[in-house]
Amino acid sequence: MRLAHCSDLHLLSLDGARALDFASKRWIGGMNLLTNRGRHYHTEAFEDMVEDLNASGVDHLVCTGDVTNLALEQEFRFARARFDKLTLGPSGVTVLPGNHDAYVDAGRAYFTTVFADYCTTDPGWEWSDGDPSPWPLVRVRGAVAIIGLSTSHQTPWFTAYGRAGERQLDRLAAALADHRLRGLCRVVAIHHPPAGRRAESVIRGFRDRERFAAILAEHGAELVVHGHEHRDLRVTLPTPTGTVDILGVPSGTYEASRPEKTARYRIFEIEDGKVISHHLRVWHRDRRIFERDDHEPAARAASA
Ligand SMILES: [Fe+2]
Ligand SMILES: [Fe+2]
């Protein structure tokens, strides 16, 4: 079983954006986008990634959010049209929202509507605790169980922190302890880094990191993947049987002056309920292809 992970695509389409859409918090993002982001995040990179994934025969793709920039409805439709070119189809691709997809409250609704079939939970895993929120989603694919959290809400200007909330974390604990997932490779997917120095940031971090760590310490997991920081990051958290890797991947569409951040995604090889290896595939813009990169940046992991 092979699982791919990408993140932070920030797919850009301002076609038809009404001036009104830039009111409120979007004004900051709009300015940022026009002055900087648009030059560094390339839709062609994701189009090339889709071709690479279609040729590679991976079994499932997880995208940990920030598919858009400003959470405009037309951005979600633009992004969805590109996801729809994946031959895996919506049941073979799991997409979570990031903070840019919840830039304003309306964005959360657009994500839920436009990406609905990329984030449905499996039958039998609907939550019955009286809270209508569907998160976290649970999707079992072969020997892999994906538990996907939603941590993004509209936050005050100049902030981008995440929060899962007590109810969602109660459900995470219940899923990890559920007998139906016994023996499977339990993969927790989340936009914000849930552990390490970056999770502690008041501005960009994860407010529920202490409870998250306590849940993993009690119930374990086989892998945690995240995005948000646009960097290769690795930290670990204790589990009942040892530790679990918490791996962040850089943006899937970035290309500018910093080669270590060039667009990439990761493939995990999974056997007998465990991750046995993983590697990166990195974009070569000049040739419009992704190629395997065996130089996993272990040195940078220490600074996570
Ligand atoms: Fe991002
Ligand atoms: Fe983010």
mmCIF file of C-alpha atoms and ligand atoms in Angstrom:
data_model
loop_
_atom_site.group_PDB
_atom_site.id
_atom_site.type_symbol
_atom_site.label_atom_id
_atom_site.label_comp_id
_atom_site.label_asym_id
_atom_site.label_seq_id
_atom_site.Cartn_x
_atom_site.Cartn_y
_atom_site.Cartn_z
ATOM 1 C CA MET A 1 0.000 0.000 0.000
ATOM 2 C CA ARG A 2 1.383 3.408 -0.954
ATOM 3 C CA LEU A 3 0.064 6.636 0.501
ATOM 4 C CA ALA A 4 0.965 10.069 -0.917
ATOM 5 C CA HIS A 5 0.876 13.316 1.053
ATOM 6 C CA CYS A 6 0.858 16.856 -0.357
ATOM 7 C CA SER A 7 -0.110 20.194 1.116
ATOM 8 C CA ASP A 8 -0.471 23.950 0.713
ATOM 9 C CA LEU A 9 -1.184 24.112 -2.999
ATOM 10 C CA HIS A 10 -2.539 27.689 -2.834
ATOM 11 C CA LEU A 11 -4.004 27.274 -6.305
ATOM 12 C CA LEU A 12 -4.549 30.671 -7.792
ATOM 13 C CA SER A 13 -7.541 31.886 -9.716
ATOM 14 C CA LEU A 14 -8.753 35.402 -9.363
ATOM 15 C CA ASP A 15 -10.965 35.102 -12.437
ATOM 16 C CA GLY A 16 -14.200 36.797 -11.738
ATOM 17 C CA ALA A 17 -13.305 37.820 -8.204
ATOM 18 C CA ARG A 18 -15.599 40.618 -7.252
ATOM 19 C CA ALA A 19 -14.097 43.632 -5.533
ATOM 20 C CA LEU A 20 -16.514 42.971 -2.717
ATOM 21 C CA ASP A 21 -14.791 39.669 -1.997
ATOM 22 C CA PHE A 22 -11.724 41.578 -0.908
ATOM 23 C CA ALA A 23 -13.557 43.314 1.887
ATOM 24 C CA SER A 24 -12.709 42.337 5.467
ATOM 25 C CA LYS A 25 -9.828 39.971 6.138
ATOM 26 C CA ARG A 26 -9.374 39.062 2.512
ATOM 27 C CA TRP A 27 -7.879 42.502 1.892
ATOM 28 C CA ILE A 28 -4.635 41.424 3.592
ATOM 29 C CA GLY A 29 -4.485 38.143 1.712
ATOM 30 C CA GLY A 30 -5.368 39.881 -1.541
ATOM 31 C CA MET A 31 -2.506 42.316 -1.216
ATOM 32 C CA ASN A 32 -0.122 39.544 -0.210
ATOM 33 C CA LEU A 33 -1.258 37.515 -3.183
ATOM 34 C CA LEU A 34 -0.841 40.266 -5.731
ATOM 35 C CA THR A 35 2.551 41.364 -4.500
ATOM 36 C CA ASN A 36 4.217 38.058 -3.745
ATOM 37 C CA ARG A 37 2.396 34.776 -3.582
ATOM 38 C CA GLY A 38 1.204 34.737 -7.152
ATOM 39 C CA ARG A 39 4.777 34.757 -8.423
ATOM 40 C CA HIS A 40 5.911 31.826 -6.293
ATOM 41 C CA TYR A 41 3.031 29.336 -6.315
ATOM 42 C CA HIS A 42 2.475 27.668 -9.650
ATOM 43 C CA THR A 43 -0.680 25.879 -10.697
ATOM 44 C CA GLU A 44 1.399 24.002 -13.319
ATOM 45 C CA ALA A 45 3.250 22.286 -10.467
ATOM 46 C CA PHE A 46 0.033 20.701 -9.218
ATOM 47 C CA GLU A 47 -0.972 19.779 -12.772
ATOM 48 C CA ASP A 48 2.396 18.022 -13.103
ATOM 49 C CA MET A 49 1.922 16.386 -9.688
ATOM 50 C CA VAL A 50 -1.441 15.028 -10.826
ATOM 51 C CA GLU A 51 0.215 13.470 -13.898
ATOM 52 C CA ASP A 52 2.972 12.041 -11.699
ATOM 53 C CA LEU A 53 0.457 10.550 -9.269
ATOM 54 C CA ASN A 54 -1.650 9.139 -12.096
ATOM 55 C CA ALA A 55 1.445 7.395 -13.487
ATOM 56 C CA SER A 56 2.792 6.217 -10.125
ATOM 57 C CA GLY A 57 -0.017 3.932 -9.021
ATOM 58 C CA VAL A 58 -0.240 5.226 -5.445
ATOM 59 C CA ASP A 59 -3.285 3.927 -3.605
ATOM 60 C CA HIS A 60 -4.385 7.099 -1.847
ATOM 61 C CA LEU A 61 -3.508 10.810 -1.675
ATOM 62 C CA VAL A 62 -3.963 13.016 1.383
ATOM 63 C CA CYS A 63 -3.823 16.794 0.955
ATOM 64 C CA THR A 64 -3.569 18.634 4.267
ATOM 65 C CA GLY A 65 -5.178 21.902 3.276
ATOM 66 C CA ASP A 66 -4.621 25.398 1.962
ATOM 67 C CA VAL A 67 -5.863 24.442 -1.504
ATOM 68 C CA THR A 68 -6.812 28.111 -2.045
ATOM 69 C CA ASN A 69 -5.484 31.529 -1.067
ATOM 70 C CA LEU A 70 -8.484 33.653 -0.178
ATOM 71 C CA ALA A 71 -11.241 31.029 0.174
ATOM 72 C CA LEU A 72 -13.156 32.515 -2.762
ATOM 73 C CA GLU A 73 -15.820 30.255 -4.232
ATOM 74 C CA GLN A 74 -14.224 30.426 -7.688
ATOM 75 C CA GLU A 75 -10.863 29.438 -6.187
ATOM 76 C CA PHE A 76 -12.427 26.277 -4.740
ATOM 77 C CA ARG A 77 -14.009 25.457 -8.102
ATOM 78 C CA PHE A 78 -10.686 26.102 -9.871
ATOM 79 C CA ALA A 79 -8.920 23.807 -7.379
ATOM 80 C CA ARG A 80 -11.597 21.099 -7.566
ATOM 81 C CA ALA A 81 -11.341 20.972 -11.372
ATOM 82 C CA ARG A 82 -7.656 20.132 -10.990
ATOM 83 C CA PHE A 83 -8.211 17.503 -8.277
ATOM 84 C CA ASP A 84 -10.805 15.924 -10.543
ATOM 85 C CA LYS A 85 -8.019 15.027 -12.996
ATOM 86 C CA LEU A 86 -6.648 12.505 -10.473
ATOM 87 C CA THR A 87 -7.610 9.026 -11.632
ATOM 88 C CA LEU A 88 -7.903 7.951 -7.968
ATOM 89 C CA GLY A 89 -11.186 9.884 -7.792
ATOM 90 C CA PRO A 90 -12.696 11.449 -4.656
ATOM 91 C CA SER A 91 -12.776 8.178 -2.692
ATOM 92 C CA GLY A 92 -9.044 7.767 -3.340
ATOM 93 C CA VAL A 93 -8.176 11.346 -2.392
ATOM 94 C CA THR A 94 -8.712 12.973 0.998
ATOM 95 C CA VAL A 95 -8.624 16.776 1.228
ATOM 96 C CA LEU A 96 -8.717 18.723 4.486
ATOM 97 C CA PRO A 97 -9.250 22.473 4.876
ATOM 98 C CA GLY A 98 -6.378 24.771 5.848
ATOM 99 C CA ASN A 99 -6.504 28.240 7.321
ATOM 100 C CA HIS A 100 -6.503 29.824 3.860
ATOM 101 C CA ASP A 101 -9.601 27.754 3.031
ATOM 102 C CA ALA A 102 -11.285 29.215 6.107
ATOM 103 C CA TYR A 103 -10.000 32.722 5.578
ATOM 104 C CA VAL A 104 -13.454 34.011 6.294
ATOM 105 C CA ASP A 105 -16.381 31.972 7.588
ATOM 106 C CA ALA A 106 -17.974 31.759 4.138
ATOM 107 C CA GLY A 107 -14.851 29.976 2.908
ATOM 108 C CA ARG A 108 -15.457 27.050 5.255
ATOM 109 C CA ALA A 109 -18.890 26.626 3.719
ATOM 110 C CA TYR A 110 -17.487 26.774 0.181
ATOM 111 C CA PHE A 111 -14.875 24.137 1.055
ATOM 112 C CA THR A 112 -17.472 21.834 2.566
ATOM 113 C CA THR A 113 -19.700 22.206 -0.485
ATOM 114 C CA VAL A 114 -17.193 22.145 -3.339
ATOM 115 C CA PHE A 115 -14.887 19.475 -1.869
ATOM 116 C CA ALA A 116 -17.692 17.466 -0.221
ATOM 117 C CA ASP A 117 -16.883 14.086 -1.756
ATOM 118 C CA TYR A 118 -13.155 14.495 -1.052
ATOM 119 C CA CYS A 119 -13.825 14.695 2.685
ATOM 120 C CA THR A 120 -16.750 12.350 3.320
ATOM 121 C CA THR A 121 -16.414 10.021 6.258
ATOM 122 C CA ASP A 122 -16.919 6.285 5.665
ATOM 123 C CA PRO A 123 -20.349 4.743 6.341
ATOM 124 C CA GLY A 124 -20.453 3.571 9.932
ATOM 125 C CA TRP A 125 -18.119 6.331 11.101
ATOM 126 C CA GLU A 126 -20.695 9.105 11.413
ATOM 127 C CA TRP A 127 -20.538 10.681 14.874
ATOM 128 C CA SER A 128 -23.631 10.298 17.038
ATOM 129 C CA ASP A 129 -22.783 12.561 19.978
ATOM 130 C CA GLY A 130 -25.297 15.226 19.014
ATOM 131 C CA ASP A 131 -22.759 17.638 17.499
ATOM 132 C CA PRO A 132 -23.519 18.124 13.776
ATOM 133 C CA SER A 133 -19.867 18.688 12.805
ATOM 134 C CA PRO A 134 -18.609 15.745 10.705
ATOM 135 C CA TRP A 135 -14.960 16.171 11.816
ATOM 136 C CA PRO A 136 -12.745 14.299 12.156
ATOM 137 C CA LEU A 137 -13.407 12.200 9.076
ATOM 138 C CA VAL A 138 -12.444 8.528 9.130
ATOM 139 C CA ARG A 139 -11.661 6.724 5.884
ATOM 140 C CA VAL A 140 -10.356 3.164 5.811
ATOM 141 C CA ARG A 141 -8.518 2.242 2.626
ATOM 142 C CA GLY A 142 -6.995 -1.237 2.653
ATOM 143 C CA ALA A 143 -4.555 -1.437 5.547
ATOM 144 C CA VAL A 144 -4.625 2.329 6.137
ATOM 145 C CA ALA A 145 -7.067 4.304 8.282
ATOM 146 C CA ILE A 146 -7.013 8.054 7.682
ATOM 147 C CA ILE A 147 -8.322 10.242 10.478
ATOM 148 C CA GLY A 148 -8.548 13.805 9.172
ATOM 149 C CA LEU A 149 -9.032 16.808 11.442
ATOM 150 C CA SER A 150 -10.311 20.285 10.695
ATOM 151 C CA THR A 151 -8.350 22.909 12.634
ATOM 152 C CA SER A 152 -9.055 26.033 10.615
ATOM 153 C CA HIS A 153 -11.391 28.862 11.534
ATOM 154 C CA GLN A 154 -11.490 32.534 10.741
ATOM 155 C CA THR A 155 -8.900 34.105 13.046
ATOM 156 C CA PRO A 156 -8.039 37.766 13.758
ATOM 157 C CA TRP A 157 -5.985 39.734 11.238
ATOM 158 C CA PHE A 158 -2.306 38.744 11.024
ATOM 159 C CA THR A 159 -2.909 35.418 12.781
ATOM 160 C CA ALA A 160 -3.207 31.880 11.382
ATOM 161 C CA TYR A 161 -3.408 29.594 14.387
ATOM 162 C CA GLY A 162 -5.443 26.389 14.499
ATOM 163 C CA ARG A 163 -7.742 24.739 16.966
ATOM 164 C CA ALA A 164 -9.554 21.386 16.869
ATOM 165 C CA GLY A 165 -11.777 21.814 19.920
ATOM 166 C CA GLU A 166 -12.644 19.420 22.707
ATOM 167 C CA ARG A 167 -15.408 17.577 20.844
ATOM 168 C CA GLN A 168 -13.214 16.839 17.843
ATOM 169 C CA LEU A 169 -10.378 15.671 20.074
ATOM 170 C CA ASP A 170 -12.753 13.418 22.027
ATOM 171 C CA ARG A 171 -13.685 11.870 18.699
ATOM 172 C CA LEU A 172 -10.031 11.540 17.679
ATOM 173 C CA ALA A 173 -9.364 9.611 20.881
ATOM 174 C CA ALA A 174 -12.409 7.415 20.243
ATOM 175 C CA ALA A 175 -11.325 6.654 16.668
ATOM 176 C CA LEU A 176 -7.756 5.791 17.661
ATOM 177 C CA ALA A 177 -9.095 3.451 20.359
ATOM 178 C CA ASP A 178 -11.758 1.874 18.124
ATOM 179 C CA HIS A 179 -11.375 -1.888 17.688
ATOM 180 C CA ARG A 180 -12.230 -1.540 13.984
ATOM 181 C CA LEU A 181 -8.852 0.142 13.399
ATOM 182 C CA ARG A 182 -6.827 -2.459 15.269
ATOM 183 C CA GLY A 183 -3.887 -3.669 13.197
ATOM 184 C CA LEU A 184 -4.318 -0.923 10.587
ATOM 185 C CA CYS A 185 -1.840 1.860 9.927
ATOM 186 C CA ARG A 186 -3.607 4.788 11.646
ATOM 187 C CA VAL A 187 -2.650 8.013 9.880
ATOM 188 C CA VAL A 188 -3.720 11.265 11.543
ATOM 189 C CA ALA A 189 -3.874 14.134 9.009
ATOM 190 C CA ILE A 190 -4.078 17.756 10.126
ATOM 191 C CA HIS A 191 -3.278 21.138 8.562
ATOM 192 C CA HIS A 192 -1.451 22.796 11.471
ATOM 193 C CA PRO A 193 1.735 21.254 12.918
ATOM 194 C CA PRO A 194 0.393 19.564 16.058
ATOM 195 C CA ALA A 195 3.726 19.253 17.903
ATOM 196 C CA GLY A 196 7.188 20.795 18.054
ATOM 197 C CA ARG A 197 8.353 24.373 18.290
ATOM 198 C CA ARG A 198 6.142 25.632 15.490
ATOM 199 C CA ALA A 199 3.016 24.279 17.148
ATOM 200 C CA GLU A 200 3.780 26.557 20.095
ATOM 201 C CA SER A 201 3.556 29.777 18.066
ATOM 202 C CA VAL A 202 0.810 32.042 19.383
ATOM 203 C CA ILE A 203 0.396 33.480 15.886
ATOM 204 C CA ARG A 204 0.530 30.342 13.699
ATOM 205 C CA GLY A 205 0.570 27.346 16.032
ATOM 206 C CA PHE A 206 -1.890 24.717 17.240
ATOM 207 C CA ARG A 207 -3.789 25.677 20.368
ATOM 208 C CA ASP A 208 -4.765 22.098 21.278
ATOM 209 C CA ARG A 209 -1.265 20.628 21.108
ATOM 210 C CA GLU A 210 -1.155 19.471 24.748
ATOM 211 C CA ARG A 211 -4.354 17.437 24.553
ATOM 212 C CA PHE A 212 -3.329 16.129 21.126
ATOM 213 C CA ALA A 213 -0.046 14.852 22.595
ATOM 214 C CA ALA A 214 -1.908 13.290 25.538
ATOM 215 C CA ILE A 215 -4.252 11.436 23.168
ATOM 216 C CA LEU A 216 -1.353 10.019 21.159
ATOM 217 C CA ALA A 217 0.441 9.074 24.383
ATOM 218 C CA GLU A 218 -2.618 7.084 25.452
ATOM 219 C CA HIS A 219 -3.856 5.591 22.181
ATOM 220 C CA GLY A 220 -0.905 5.830 19.760
ATOM 221 C CA ALA A 221 -0.966 6.271 15.994
ATOM 222 C CA GLU A 222 1.325 5.020 13.255
ATOM 223 C CA LEU A 223 1.873 8.370 11.461
ATOM 224 C CA VAL A 224 0.879 12.040 11.660
ATOM 225 C CA VAL A 225 1.106 14.278 8.554
ATOM 226 C CA HIS A 226 0.606 18.036 8.369
ATOM 227 C CA GLY A 227 1.228 21.149 6.284
ATOM 228 C CA HIS A 228 0.920 24.895 7.012
ATOM 229 C CA GLU A 229 4.608 25.703 7.499
ATOM 230 C CA HIS A 230 5.684 25.058 3.886
ATOM 231 C CA ARG A 231 8.774 23.215 5.143
ATOM 232 C CA ASP A 232 10.112 19.723 5.652
ATOM 233 C CA LEU A 233 9.574 19.176 9.355
ATOM 234 C CA ARG A 234 9.906 16.117 11.556
ATOM 235 C CA VAL A 235 9.292 15.748 15.241
ATOM 236 C CA THR A 236 8.079 12.787 17.267
ATOM 237 C CA LEU A 237 5.573 12.272 20.054
ATOM 238 C CA PRO A 238 5.497 9.410 22.574
ATOM 239 C CA THR A 239 3.007 6.578 22.116
ATOM 240 C CA PRO A 240 2.321 3.518 24.291
ATOM 241 C CA THR A 241 4.727 1.479 22.162
ATOM 242 C CA GLY A 242 7.447 4.045 21.358
ATOM 243 C CA THR A 243 7.128 7.198 19.267
ATOM 244 C CA VAL A 244 5.182 8.373 16.241
ATOM 245 C CA ASP A 245 6.633 10.528 13.449
ATOM 246 C CA ILE A 246 4.949 13.900 12.873
ATOM 247 C CA LEU A 247 5.944 14.884 9.327
ATOM 248 C CA GLY A 248 5.300 18.200 7.606
ATOM 249 C CA VAL A 249 5.717 18.588 3.861
ATOM 250 C CA PRO A 250 6.448 21.850 1.983
ATOM 251 C CA SER A 251 4.029 23.383 -0.492
ATOM 252 C CA GLY A 252 3.174 21.287 -3.513
ATOM 253 C CA THR A 253 3.354 24.276 -5.883
ATOM 254 C CA TYR A 254 6.149 26.607 -4.653
ATOM 255 C CA GLU A 255 9.097 27.427 -6.868
ATOM 256 C CA ALA A 256 11.363 30.417 -6.309
ATOM 257 C CA SER A 257 14.757 30.997 -4.810
ATOM 258 C CA ARG A 258 14.899 28.358 -2.076
ATOM 259 C CA PRO A 259 15.537 24.864 -3.465
ATOM 260 C CA GLU A 260 14.730 23.142 -0.166
ATOM 261 C CA LYS A 261 11.193 24.500 -0.455
ATOM 262 C CA THR A 262 10.636 23.662 -4.134
ATOM 263 C CA ALA A 263 7.290 21.970 -4.806
ATOM 264 C CA ARG A 264 7.231 18.392 -3.580
ATOM 265 C CA TYR A 265 5.145 15.625 -2.127
ATOM 266 C CA ARG A 266 5.908 12.490 -0.120
ATOM 267 C CA ILE A 267 5.125 8.831 -0.705
ATOM 268 C CA PHE A 268 4.878 6.385 2.209
ATOM 269 C CA GLU A 269 5.292 2.633 1.756
ATOM 270 C CA ILE A 270 3.073 0.822 4.236
ATOM 271 C CA GLU A 271 3.220 -2.857 5.169
ATOM 272 C CA ASP A 272 1.701 -4.859 8.015
ATOM 273 C CA GLY A 273 0.092 -1.791 9.545
ATOM 274 C CA LYS A 274 3.323 0.221 9.662
ATOM 275 C CA VAL A 275 5.202 2.806 7.608
ATOM 276 C CA ILE A 276 8.313 1.002 6.407
ATOM 277 C CA SER A 277 9.828 3.824 4.305
ATOM 278 C CA HIS A 278 9.088 7.138 2.664
ATOM 279 C CA HIS A 279 10.603 9.420 0.071
ATOM 280 C CA LEU A 280 10.005 12.752 -1.620
ATOM 281 C CA ARG A 281 9.224 13.587 -5.231
ATOM 282 C CA VAL A 282 10.351 17.083 -6.194
ATOM 283 C CA TRP A 283 9.233 19.335 -9.075
ATOM 284 C CA HIS A 284 11.632 20.265 -11.867
ATOM 285 C CA ARG A 285 9.997 23.280 -13.408
ATOM 286 C CA ASP A 286 12.294 23.400 -16.431
ATOM 287 C CA ARG A 287 11.261 19.871 -17.479
ATOM 288 C CA ARG A 288 7.736 20.003 -16.018
ATOM 289 C CA ILE A 289 8.198 16.727 -14.111
ATOM 290 C CA PHE A 290 8.427 15.409 -10.557
ATOM 291 C CA GLU A 291 11.388 13.159 -9.739
ATOM 292 C CA ARG A 292 12.378 11.134 -6.722
ATOM 293 C CA ASP A 293 14.664 12.945 -4.290
ATOM 294 C CA ASP A 294 16.553 10.626 -1.978
ATOM 295 C CA HIS A 295 18.154 13.400 0.038
ATOM 296 C CA GLU A 296 15.649 13.590 2.861
ATOM 297 C CA PRO A 297 16.690 16.684 4.796
ATOM 298 C CA ALA A 298 17.413 14.986 8.116
ATOM 299 C CA ALA A 299 19.532 17.927 9.265
ATOM 300 C CA ARG A 300 16.596 20.284 9.122
ATOM 301 C CA ALA A 301 14.481 17.884 11.138
ATOM 302 C CA ALA A 302 16.421 18.706 14.261
ATOM 303 C CA SER A 303 15.371 22.354 14.091
ATOM 304 C CA ALA A 304 11.671 21.593 13.811
HETATM 305 FE FE FE B 1 -0.148 27.350 3.357
HETATM 306 FE FE FE B 2 -1.773 27.213 6.431
#
